[in-house]
Amino acid sequence: MENSVLKNVKGTKDFMPEEQMVRNRIRRTLEEVFEAYGCKPLETPMLSVFELLASKYGGGAEILKEVYRLSDQGERELALRYDLTVPLAKVVGMNPEMRLPFKRYEIGKVFRDGPVKPGRFREFVQCDVDIVGSSSMLAEAELISMAFTALERLGLDVYIEVNNRKLLSGILQELGIPEDRAGDVMLSLDKLEKIGVGGVRDDLRERNVEESLITAIVAFLQEGETTLTSLAERFSSSLVQQGIRELEQFFAHVQGAGVTGEVRFTPFLARGLGIYTGTVYEIFLQDQSITSSIGSGGRYDKIIGQFLGDGREYPAVGISFGLDVILTALLMRTIENDERSADVLVVPLGTEALSLGLANRLRGCGIKTELELSGRKLKKALDYANKEQIPFVLIYGENEVESGNVVLRDMKEGTEQTVSLDSLEQRIREAITNK
């Protein structure tokens, strides 16, 4: 009879070793790149005071519906964090003497009690980098440069769409869109590339936007290709002009930095509504094997200051990578997965203690080594190595102890050679490199 307790909570998943090794590689790669860009690691608690997450300057009413609430034995109202930005604001507020700009990265689990669908869980990992305390477009350019570096190192070919919320808000104002309708209009325009002008018209009608406003928006969309130059000529408001200047600075910095990845100006990219005040961006795979973004971010100059209410300004810009969507992208690749738990399996034949010492020697040199622990006979140990895709097996018996050698078996080639213990580490490194 099936044990009803042996199941996962809805929206959670066990990652078995094959997947988890790839996830670990993604995480290590991101951490190495983040630190190469001078970002400092931060870890914040998954548990939070509920009042902190419920702040009106947090994620807003929609996200609050998805917060996991709980209480401790002291009957304090607590919650599981739903993102890594509110905890960052808390850290900044608790450390008023912190040197700015503060460049931090955090990779950690967050929780949202929302809809579950393929690739979307209720417990998932966010990989965030934020720069607090800099208003310069250099900060955005650095994050974009970092994104290309990290994803290229993971073997992913991407492009990045960029816009500016000041520019978009100013355009809507000049088109006569009242502030209380701007949010709905932005959400519709954000879908333009997917649904076209006709789709945007229909979506605006479904949102009950006035027909006169829809006519003005559609007429603007039908004017033709939209560039920074054409927008600068068409719209004169200070908000639009400021957004254009910021984007021009951003593109100049990106070009000057020698970034070779494709960065596209996308004038209707909105990236949500509440917190963004300037640059916004989303990262997509060039081959479109996954159509949703694999990373995104933007500038939010007001939220931390409002959240803390201390009268100070904390200009901030951030980027977030989805670990699980990157995992999906890598697992879809047809290239051979080179993740393995060990490079070498040491099989003792009556030499258990000495074999443990030999395994530790290899581990001390940075060679991933597994020791056969189950007393399997040689044939079964070789079968195990094949199934686990361990490329080399060291056979260490009493004869080898006497001769000062060990038998090195190449599992792919099916060949064996006798190797001196004195030169073993070098020979194994050479063999692994040649693989």
CSV table of C-alpha atoms in Angstrom, one decimal:
chain,number,residue,atom,x,y,z
A,1,MET,CA,0.0,0.0,0.0
A,2,GLU,CA,1.3,3.4,-0.9
A,3,ASN,CA,2.6,5.5,2.0
A,4,SER,CA,0.8,8.8,1.8
A,5,VAL,CA,3.5,10.5,3.8
A,6,LEU,CA,6.2,9.8,1.2
A,7,LYS,CA,5.5,12.7,-1.1
A,8,ASN,CA,6.7,16.2,-1.7
A,9,VAL,CA,4.7,19.3,-0.8
A,10,LYS,CA,3.0,20.7,-3.9
A,11,GLY,CA,5.3,23.1,-5.7
A,12,THR,CA,8.5,21.5,-4.4
A,13,LYS,CA,10.9,19.0,-5.9
A,14,ASP,CA,13.8,16.7,-5.1
A,15,PHE,CA,16.8,17.3,-7.3
A,16,MET,CA,18.6,14.0,-7.8
A,17,PRO,CA,22.4,13.9,-8.1
A,18,GLU,CA,22.4,14.1,-12.0
A,19,GLU,CA,20.5,17.4,-11.9
A,20,GLN,CA,22.0,18.7,-8.7
A,21,MET,CA,25.5,18.4,-10.0
A,22,VAL,CA,24.6,20.7,-12.9
A,23,ARG,CA,22.8,23.1,-10.5
A,24,ASN,CA,26.0,23.2,-8.4
A,25,ARG,CA,28.1,24.0,-11.4
A,26,ILE,CA,25.7,26.9,-12.3
A,27,ARG,CA,25.9,28.2,-8.8
A,28,ARG,CA,29.7,27.9,-8.7
A,29,THR,CA,30.1,29.6,-12.0
A,30,LEU,CA,27.8,32.5,-11.0
A,31,GLU,CA,29.6,32.9,-7.7
A,32,GLU,CA,33.0,33.0,-9.4
A,33,VAL,CA,31.9,35.7,-11.9
A,34,PHE,CA,30.1,37.7,-9.2
A,35,GLU,CA,33.2,37.8,-7.1
A,36,ALA,CA,35.4,38.6,-10.1
A,37,TYR,CA,33.3,41.8,-10.5
A,38,GLY,CA,34.0,42.7,-6.8
A,39,CYS,CA,30.6,41.6,-5.4
A,40,LYS,CA,30.5,40.5,-1.8
A,41,PRO,CA,28.6,37.5,-0.6
A,42,LEU,CA,25.6,37.9,1.7
A,43,GLU,CA,23.3,35.4,3.3
A,44,THR,CA,20.0,36.5,4.9
A,45,PRO,CA,17.5,34.4,6.9
A,46,MET,CA,14.7,32.6,5.1
A,47,LEU,CA,12.5,33.4,8.1
A,48,SER,CA,11.4,37.0,8.4
A,49,VAL,CA,9.1,39.0,10.6
A,50,PHE,CA,5.8,39.1,8.7
A,51,GLU,CA,5.5,42.9,9.2
A,52,LEU,CA,8.7,43.4,7.2
A,53,LEU,CA,7.5,41.5,4.2
A,54,ALA,CA,4.0,43.1,4.4
A,55,SER,CA,5.4,46.7,4.1
A,56,LYS,CA,3.7,48.7,1.4
A,57,TYR,CA,7.1,49.3,-0.1
A,58,GLY,CA,7.8,45.6,-0.5
A,59,GLY,CA,6.3,43.5,-3.3
A,60,GLY,CA,2.8,44.9,-3.0
A,61,ALA,CA,-0.6,43.3,-2.4
A,62,GLU,CA,-0.3,40.7,-5.2
A,63,ILE,CA,2.8,39.1,-3.8
A,64,LEU,CA,1.5,39.3,-0.3
A,65,LYS,CA,-1.2,36.8,-1.2
A,66,GLU,CA,1.6,34.3,-2.0
A,67,VAL,CA,3.5,34.7,1.3
A,68,TYR,CA,3.8,31.7,3.5
A,69,ARG,CA,2.8,32.8,7.0
A,70,LEU,CA,3.6,31.0,10.2
A,71,SER,CA,4.1,31.7,13.9
A,72,ASP,CA,6.7,30.5,16.4
A,73,GLN,CA,6.2,29.2,20.0
A,74,GLY,CA,6.3,32.7,21.2
A,75,GLU,CA,3.3,33.5,19.0
A,76,ARG,CA,5.3,35.9,16.9
A,77,GLU,CA,4.0,36.5,13.4
A,78,LEU,CA,6.7,35.2,10.9
A,79,ALA,CA,6.9,34.5,7.2
A,80,LEU,CA,9.2,32.8,4.6
A,81,ARG,CA,10.9,35.4,2.4
A,82,TYR,CA,9.4,35.7,-1.2
A,83,ASP,CA,12.5,37.4,-2.7
A,84,LEU,CA,16.0,38.6,-1.8
A,85,THR,CA,15.4,42.4,-2.2
A,86,VAL,CA,13.4,43.1,1.0
A,87,PRO,CA,16.0,41.2,3.1
A,88,LEU,CA,18.7,43.4,1.4
A,89,ALA,CA,16.8,46.6,2.3
A,90,LYS,CA,16.6,45.2,5.9
A,91,VAL,CA,20.4,44.7,6.0
A,92,VAL,CA,21.1,48.2,4.7
A,93,GLY,CA,18.7,49.7,7.3
A,94,MET,CA,20.3,47.6,10.1
A,95,ASN,CA,23.8,48.8,9.1
A,96,PRO,CA,23.6,52.6,8.7
A,97,GLU,CA,27.4,52.9,8.7
A,98,MET,CA,27.8,50.6,5.7
A,99,ARG,CA,30.2,51.8,3.0
A,100,LEU,CA,28.4,52.7,-0.2
A,101,PRO,CA,28.3,51.6,-2.9
A,102,PHE,CA,27.5,48.2,-1.5
A,103,LYS,CA,27.8,45.4,-4.1
A,104,ARG,CA,26.3,42.2,-2.8
A,105,TYR,CA,25.3,38.9,-4.3
A,106,GLU,CA,23.1,36.3,-2.7
A,107,ILE,CA,22.0,32.9,-3.9
A,108,GLY,CA,19.3,31.4,-1.9
A,109,LYS,CA,15.8,29.8,-1.6
A,110,VAL,CA,12.7,31.9,-1.7
A,111,PHE,CA,9.1,30.8,-1.3
A,112,ARG,CA,5.8,31.8,-3.0
A,113,ASP,CA,2.5,30.1,-2.5
A,114,GLY,CA,1.5,30.8,-6.1
A,115,PRO,CA,0.3,28.8,-9.2
A,116,VAL,CA,2.4,25.7,-10.0
A,117,LYS,CA,3.2,24.9,-13.6
A,118,PRO,CA,6.1,23.3,-15.5
A,119,GLY,CA,9.3,25.0,-14.5
A,120,ARG,CA,7.6,27.1,-11.8
A,121,PHE,CA,7.8,26.0,-8.2
A,122,ARG,CA,6.8,27.3,-4.8
A,123,GLU,CA,10.3,26.8,-3.4
A,124,PHE,CA,13.0,28.1,-5.8
A,125,VAL,CA,16.5,29.6,-5.9
A,126,GLN,CA,17.2,33.2,-6.8
A,127,CYS,CA,20.7,34.4,-7.8
A,128,ASP,CA,20.7,38.1,-7.2
A,129,VAL,CA,23.3,40.9,-7.6
A,130,ASP,CA,22.5,44.4,-6.4
A,131,ILE,CA,24.5,47.6,-6.3
A,132,VAL,CA,23.2,50.0,-3.6
A,133,GLY,CA,24.5,53.6,-3.5
A,134,SER,CA,25.4,54.4,-7.1
A,135,SER,CA,23.3,56.5,-9.5
A,136,SER,CA,25.8,56.1,-12.4
A,137,MET,CA,24.8,54.2,-15.5
A,138,LEU,CA,28.2,52.5,-15.1
A,139,ALA,CA,26.5,50.3,-12.5
A,140,GLU,CA,23.9,49.0,-15.1
A,141,ALA,CA,26.7,48.6,-17.7
A,142,GLU,CA,28.7,46.5,-15.3
A,143,LEU,CA,25.7,44.2,-14.5
A,144,ILE,CA,25.0,43.7,-18.2
A,145,SER,CA,28.7,42.9,-18.8
A,146,MET,CA,28.7,40.5,-15.9
A,147,ALA,CA,25.5,38.7,-17.2
A,148,PHE,CA,27.2,38.1,-20.6
A,149,THR,CA,30.3,36.8,-18.9
A,150,ALA,CA,28.5,34.4,-16.6
A,151,LEU,CA,26.1,33.0,-19.2
A,152,GLU,CA,28.9,32.6,-21.8
A,153,ARG,CA,30.9,30.7,-19.3
A,154,LEU,CA,27.9,28.4,-18.9
A,155,GLY,CA,27.7,27.9,-22.7
A,156,LEU,CA,24.5,29.9,-23.2
A,157,ASP,CA,24.2,32.4,-26.1
A,158,VAL,CA,21.9,35.2,-25.1
A,159,TYR,CA,20.7,38.7,-26.0
A,160,ILE,CA,19.5,41.3,-23.6
A,161,GLU,CA,16.5,43.7,-24.1
A,162,VAL,CA,16.8,47.1,-22.4
A,163,ASN,CA,14.5,50.0,-21.8
A,164,ASN,CA,14.0,52.9,-19.3
A,165,ARG,CA,10.9,53.4,-17.2
A,166,LYS,CA,11.2,57.2,-17.3
A,167,LEU,CA,11.2,57.1,-21.1
A,168,LEU,CA,8.1,54.7,-21.2
A,169,SER,CA,6.2,56.7,-18.5
A,170,GLY,CA,6.9,60.0,-20.3
A,171,ILE,CA,5.7,58.6,-23.6
A,172,LEU,CA,2.4,57.4,-22.0
A,173,GLN,CA,1.9,60.8,-20.4
A,174,GLU,CA,2.4,62.7,-23.7
A,175,LEU,CA,0.0,60.3,-25.4
A,176,GLY,CA,-2.6,61.4,-22.8
A,177,ILE,CA,-2.7,58.2,-20.7
A,178,PRO,CA,-3.8,59.2,-17.2
A,179,GLU,CA,-1.6,57.9,-14.3
A,180,ASP,CA,-4.3,55.5,-13.0
A,181,ARG,CA,-4.4,53.7,-16.4
A,182,ALA,CA,-0.6,53.7,-17.1
A,183,GLY,CA,-0.1,50.4,-15.3
A,184,ASP,CA,-2.6,48.5,-17.4
A,185,VAL,CA,-1.3,50.1,-20.6
A,186,MET,CA,2.3,49.1,-19.7
A,187,LEU,CA,1.3,45.5,-19.1
A,188,SER,CA,-0.3,45.4,-22.6
A,189,LEU,CA,2.6,47.1,-24.3
A,190,ASP,CA,5.0,44.7,-22.6
A,191,LYS,CA,3.4,41.9,-24.8
A,192,LEU,CA,3.8,43.8,-28.1
A,193,GLU,CA,6.5,41.5,-29.5
A,194,LYS,CA,4.5,38.4,-28.7
A,195,ILE,CA,1.0,39.5,-29.7
A,196,GLY,CA,1.5,42.4,-32.2
A,197,VAL,CA,-0.4,45.7,-32.5
A,198,GLY,CA,-3.8,44.0,-33.0
A,199,GLY,CA,-3.2,41.8,-29.9
A,200,VAL,CA,-2.3,44.9,-27.8
A,201,ARG,CA,-5.5,46.6,-29.0
A,202,ASP,CA,-7.6,43.6,-27.9
A,203,ASP,CA,-5.8,43.3,-24.6
A,204,LEU,CA,-6.3,47.0,-23.8
A,205,ARG,CA,-10.1,46.5,-24.5
A,206,GLU,CA,-10.2,43.6,-22.2
A,207,ARG,CA,-8.6,45.8,-19.5
A,208,ASN,CA,-11.5,48.3,-20.2
A,209,VAL,CA,-9.1,51.1,-21.3
A,210,GLU,CA,-11.0,54.0,-22.9
A,211,GLU,CA,-11.4,53.7,-26.7
A,212,SER,CA,-9.9,57.2,-27.3
A,213,LEU,CA,-6.7,56.1,-25.4
A,214,ILE,CA,-6.5,52.9,-27.4
A,215,THR,CA,-6.8,54.8,-30.6
A,216,ALA,CA,-3.9,57.1,-29.6
A,217,ILE,CA,-1.7,54.1,-28.5
A,218,VAL,CA,-2.4,52.1,-31.7
A,219,ALA,CA,-1.7,55.1,-33.9
A,220,PHE,CA,1.7,55.6,-32.2
A,221,LEU,CA,2.6,51.9,-32.5
A,222,GLN,CA,1.8,52.0,-36.2
A,223,GLU,CA,4.2,54.9,-36.9
A,224,GLY,CA,7.0,52.6,-37.7
A,225,GLU,CA,10.4,51.7,-36.2
A,226,THR,CA,11.0,53.3,-32.9
A,227,THR,CA,14.6,54.4,-32.1
A,228,LEU,CA,16.1,56.7,-29.4
A,229,THR,CA,16.6,59.4,-32.1
A,230,SER,CA,13.0,59.2,-33.4
A,231,LEU,CA,11.6,59.3,-29.8
A,232,ALA,CA,13.8,62.3,-28.9
A,233,GLU,CA,12.3,64.1,-31.9
A,234,ARG,CA,8.7,63.0,-31.3
A,235,PHE,CA,8.4,63.6,-27.5
A,236,SER,CA,9.7,66.7,-25.7
A,237,SER,CA,8.8,66.1,-22.1
A,238,SER,CA,11.7,66.2,-19.5
A,239,LEU,CA,10.8,62.7,-18.4
A,240,VAL,CA,11.3,61.3,-21.9
A,241,GLN,CA,14.4,63.3,-22.5
A,242,GLN,CA,15.9,62.2,-19.2
A,243,GLY,CA,15.2,58.5,-20.0
A,244,ILE,CA,16.8,58.9,-23.5
A,245,ARG,CA,19.9,60.5,-21.9
A,246,GLU,CA,20.3,57.7,-19.4
A,247,LEU,CA,19.9,55.1,-22.2
A,248,GLU,CA,22.5,56.9,-24.4
A,249,GLN,CA,24.9,56.9,-21.4
A,250,PHE,CA,24.2,53.2,-20.8
A,251,PHE,CA,24.8,52.2,-24.4
A,252,ALA,CA,28.0,54.3,-24.5
A,253,HIS,CA,29.3,52.5,-21.4
A,254,VAL,CA,28.4,49.1,-22.7
A,255,GLN,CA,30.2,49.8,-26.0
A,256,GLY,CA,33.2,51.3,-24.3
A,257,ALA,CA,33.5,48.2,-22.0
A,258,GLY,CA,33.9,46.1,-25.2
A,259,VAL,CA,30.8,44.0,-24.5
A,260,THR,CA,30.3,41.9,-27.6
A,261,GLY,CA,26.9,40.4,-26.7
A,262,GLU,CA,23.7,41.7,-28.3
A,263,VAL,CA,21.9,44.4,-26.4
A,264,ARG,CA,18.6,45.5,-27.9
A,265,PHE,CA,16.7,48.7,-27.2
A,266,THR,CA,13.0,47.6,-26.6
A,267,PRO,CA,10.9,50.7,-26.0
A,268,PHE,CA,7.9,48.9,-24.5
A,269,LEU,CA,9.7,46.6,-22.1
A,270,ALA,CA,8.1,47.4,-18.7
A,271,ARG,CA,9.3,44.6,-16.3
A,272,GLY,CA,6.5,44.8,-13.8
A,273,LEU,CA,5.2,48.0,-12.3
A,274,GLY,CA,5.9,49.0,-8.8
A,275,ILE,CA,9.6,49.4,-7.9
A,276,TYR,CA,11.5,50.3,-11.1
A,277,THR,CA,12.5,53.9,-11.7
A,278,GLY,CA,15.0,53.8,-14.6
A,279,THR,CA,16.7,51.2,-16.6
A,280,VAL,CA,15.0,47.8,-17.0
A,281,TYR,CA,16.3,44.7,-18.8
A,282,GLU,CA,15.5,41.0,-19.5
A,283,ILE,CA,17.8,38.2,-20.8
A,284,PHE,CA,16.7,35.7,-23.4
A,285,LEU,CA,18.3,32.8,-25.2
A,286,GLN,CA,19.2,33.5,-28.8
A,287,ASP,CA,17.9,30.1,-30.0
A,288,GLN,CA,14.5,30.6,-28.2
A,289,SER,CA,14.6,27.0,-26.9
A,290,ILE,CA,13.0,28.7,-23.8
A,291,THR,CA,10.9,31.7,-24.6
A,292,SER,CA,10.7,33.1,-21.1
A,293,SER,CA,13.5,35.2,-19.7
A,294,ILE,CA,16.4,33.5,-17.9
A,295,GLY,CA,17.3,36.7,-16.0
A,296,SER,CA,16.1,40.2,-15.5
A,297,GLY,CA,16.5,43.3,-13.4
A,298,GLY,CA,16.5,47.1,-13.3
A,299,ARG,CA,17.1,50.3,-11.4
A,300,TYR,CA,15.0,51.0,-8.3
A,301,ASP,CA,16.2,54.3,-6.8
A,302,LYS,CA,13.4,55.0,-4.3
A,303,ILE,CA,12.3,51.7,-2.8
A,304,ILE,CA,15.0,51.2,-0.1
A,305,GLY,CA,14.8,54.8,1.1
A,306,GLN,CA,11.0,54.6,1.3
A,307,PHE,CA,11.1,51.2,2.9
A,308,LEU,CA,13.5,52.3,5.7
A,309,GLY,CA,11.9,55.7,6.1
A,310,ASP,CA,15.1,57.3,7.4
A,311,GLY,CA,15.1,60.2,5.0
A,312,ARG,CA,18.2,59.0,3.1
A,313,GLU,CA,18.3,58.1,-0.6
A,314,TYR,CA,19.6,54.7,-1.6
A,315,PRO,CA,19.9,54.6,-5.4
A,316,ALA,CA,20.0,50.9,-6.4
A,317,VAL,CA,20.2,48.6,-9.4
A,318,GLY,CA,20.0,44.8,-9.5
A,319,ILE,CA,19.9,41.7,-11.7
A,320,SER,CA,18.4,38.3,-10.9
A,321,PHE,CA,19.2,35.0,-12.6
A,322,GLY,CA,16.8,32.1,-12.5
A,323,LEU,CA,18.8,29.0,-11.5
A,324,ASP,CA,16.1,26.5,-12.4
A,325,VAL,CA,15.4,28.0,-15.8
A,326,ILE,CA,19.2,28.1,-16.6
A,327,LEU,CA,19.2,24.4,-15.5
A,328,THR,CA,16.4,23.6,-17.9
A,329,ALA,CA,18.3,25.4,-20.7
A,330,LEU,CA,21.5,23.4,-20.1
A,331,LEU,CA,19.7,20.1,-19.8
A,332,MET,CA,18.0,20.8,-23.2
A,333,ARG,CA,21.4,21.0,-24.9
A,334,THR,CA,22.4,18.0,-26.9
A,335,ILE,CA,26.1,18.4,-25.9
A,336,GLU,CA,27.4,15.6,-23.7
A,337,ASN,CA,27.0,16.4,-20.0
A,338,ASP,CA,30.4,16.3,-18.4
A,339,GLU,CA,29.1,16.4,-14.9
A,340,ARG,CA,30.2,13.4,-12.9
A,341,SER,CA,30.5,12.6,-9.2
A,342,ALA,CA,34.1,11.3,-9.5
A,343,ASP,CA,37.0,11.1,-11.9
A,344,VAL,CA,38.4,8.0,-10.4
A,345,LEU,CA,37.1,4.9,-8.6
A,346,VAL,CA,39.6,3.1,-6.4
A,347,VAL,CA,38.9,-0.6,-6.1
A,348,PRO,CA,40.7,-2.4,-3.3
A,349,LEU,CA,41.5,-6.1,-3.7
A,350,GLY,CA,42.3,-7.1,-0.1
A,351,THR,CA,44.0,-3.7,0.5
A,352,GLU,CA,41.2,-1.6,2.1
A,353,ALA,CA,43.2,0.6,4.4
A,354,LEU,CA,46.0,1.2,1.9
A,355,SER,CA,43.3,2.0,-0.8
A,356,LEU,CA,41.7,4.6,1.5
A,357,GLY,CA,45.2,6.2,1.9
A,358,LEU,CA,45.6,6.2,-1.9
A,359,ALA,CA,42.2,7.7,-2.4
A,360,ASN,CA,43.0,10.5,0.1
A,361,ARG,CA,46.3,11.2,-1.7
A,362,LEU,CA,44.4,11.8,-4.9
A,363,ARG,CA,41.7,13.9,-3.2
A,364,GLY,CA,44.5,16.0,-1.7
A,365,CYS,CA,45.6,16.8,-5.2
A,366,GLY,CA,42.1,18.0,-6.2
A,367,ILE,CA,41.2,14.8,-8.1
A,368,LYS,CA,37.6,13.8,-7.4
A,369,THR,CA,37.9,10.2,-6.1
A,370,GLU,CA,35.4,7.6,-5.0
A,371,LEU,CA,36.4,4.5,-3.0
A,372,GLU,CA,34.7,1.2,-3.5
A,373,LEU,CA,33.1,0.6,-0.1
A,374,SER,CA,30.8,-2.4,-0.7
A,375,GLY,CA,33.3,-5.2,-1.1
A,376,ARG,CA,32.1,-5.8,-4.7
A,377,LYS,CA,34.1,-8.1,-6.9
A,378,LEU,CA,36.1,-6.4,-9.6
A,379,LYS,CA,33.6,-7.0,-12.4
A,380,LYS,CA,30.7,-5.5,-10.4
A,381,ALA,CA,32.9,-2.6,-9.4
A,382,LEU,CA,33.6,-1.9,-13.1
A,383,ASP,CA,29.9,-2.1,-13.9
A,384,TYR,CA,29.2,0.4,-11.2
A,385,ALA,CA,31.9,2.8,-12.7
A,386,ASN,CA,30.3,2.5,-16.1
A,387,LYS,CA,26.8,3.3,-14.8
A,388,GLU,CA,28.1,6.3,-12.8
A,389,GLN,CA,30.1,7.5,-15.8
A,390,ILE,CA,33.4,7.4,-13.8
A,391,PRO,CA,36.0,7.5,-16.5
A,392,PHE,CA,38.9,5.8,-14.7
A,393,VAL,CA,39.3,2.9,-12.2
A,394,LEU,CA,42.4,2.2,-10.1
A,395,ILE,CA,42.7,-1.4,-9.2
A,396,TYR,CA,44.9,-1.8,-6.1
A,397,GLY,CA,45.7,-5.4,-4.9
A,398,GLU,CA,48.4,-7.1,-2.9
A,399,ASN,CA,50.5,-7.6,-6.1
A,400,GLU,CA,50.4,-3.9,-6.8
A,401,VAL,CA,51.4,-3.1,-3.2
A,402,GLU,CA,54.5,-5.3,-3.5
A,403,SER,CA,55.5,-3.8,-6.9
A,404,GLY,CA,54.8,-0.2,-6.0
A,405,ASN,CA,52.4,0.1,-8.9
A,406,VAL,CA,48.7,0.4,-9.5
A,407,VAL,CA,46.5,-0.7,-12.5
A,408,LEU,CA,44.8,2.3,-14.2
A,409,ARG,CA,41.8,1.3,-16.3
A,410,ASP,CA,40.3,3.6,-18.9
A,411,MET,CA,36.6,2.7,-18.9
A,412,LYS,CA,35.8,4.3,-22.2
A,413,GLU,CA,38.6,2.7,-24.1
A,414,GLY,CA,38.5,-0.6,-22.1
A,415,THR,CA,42.3,-0.5,-21.8
A,416,GLU,CA,44.6,-0.9,-18.8
A,417,GLN,CA,48.1,0.2,-17.9
A,418,THR,CA,50.4,-0.3,-15.0
A,419,VAL,CA,51.4,3.0,-13.4
A,420,SER,CA,54.0,3.7,-10.8
A,421,LEU,CA,52.6,5.1,-7.5
A,422,ASP,CA,55.2,7.8,-7.7
A,423,SER,CA,53.9,9.3,-10.9
A,424,LEU,CA,50.2,8.4,-10.4
A,425,GLU,CA,48.8,11.9,-9.8
A,426,GLN,CA,50.4,13.3,-12.9
A,427,ARG,CA,49.3,10.4,-15.1
A,428,ILE,CA,45.7,10.7,-13.9
A,429,ARG,CA,45.6,14.5,-14.5
A,430,GLU,CA,47.0,14.0,-18.0
A,431,ALA,CA,44.4,11.3,-18.7
A,432,ILE,CA,41.5,13.4,-17.4
A,433,THR,CA,42.7,16.4,-19.4
A,434,ASN,CA,42.8,14.3,-22.6
A,435,LYS,CA,39.2,13.3,-22.0
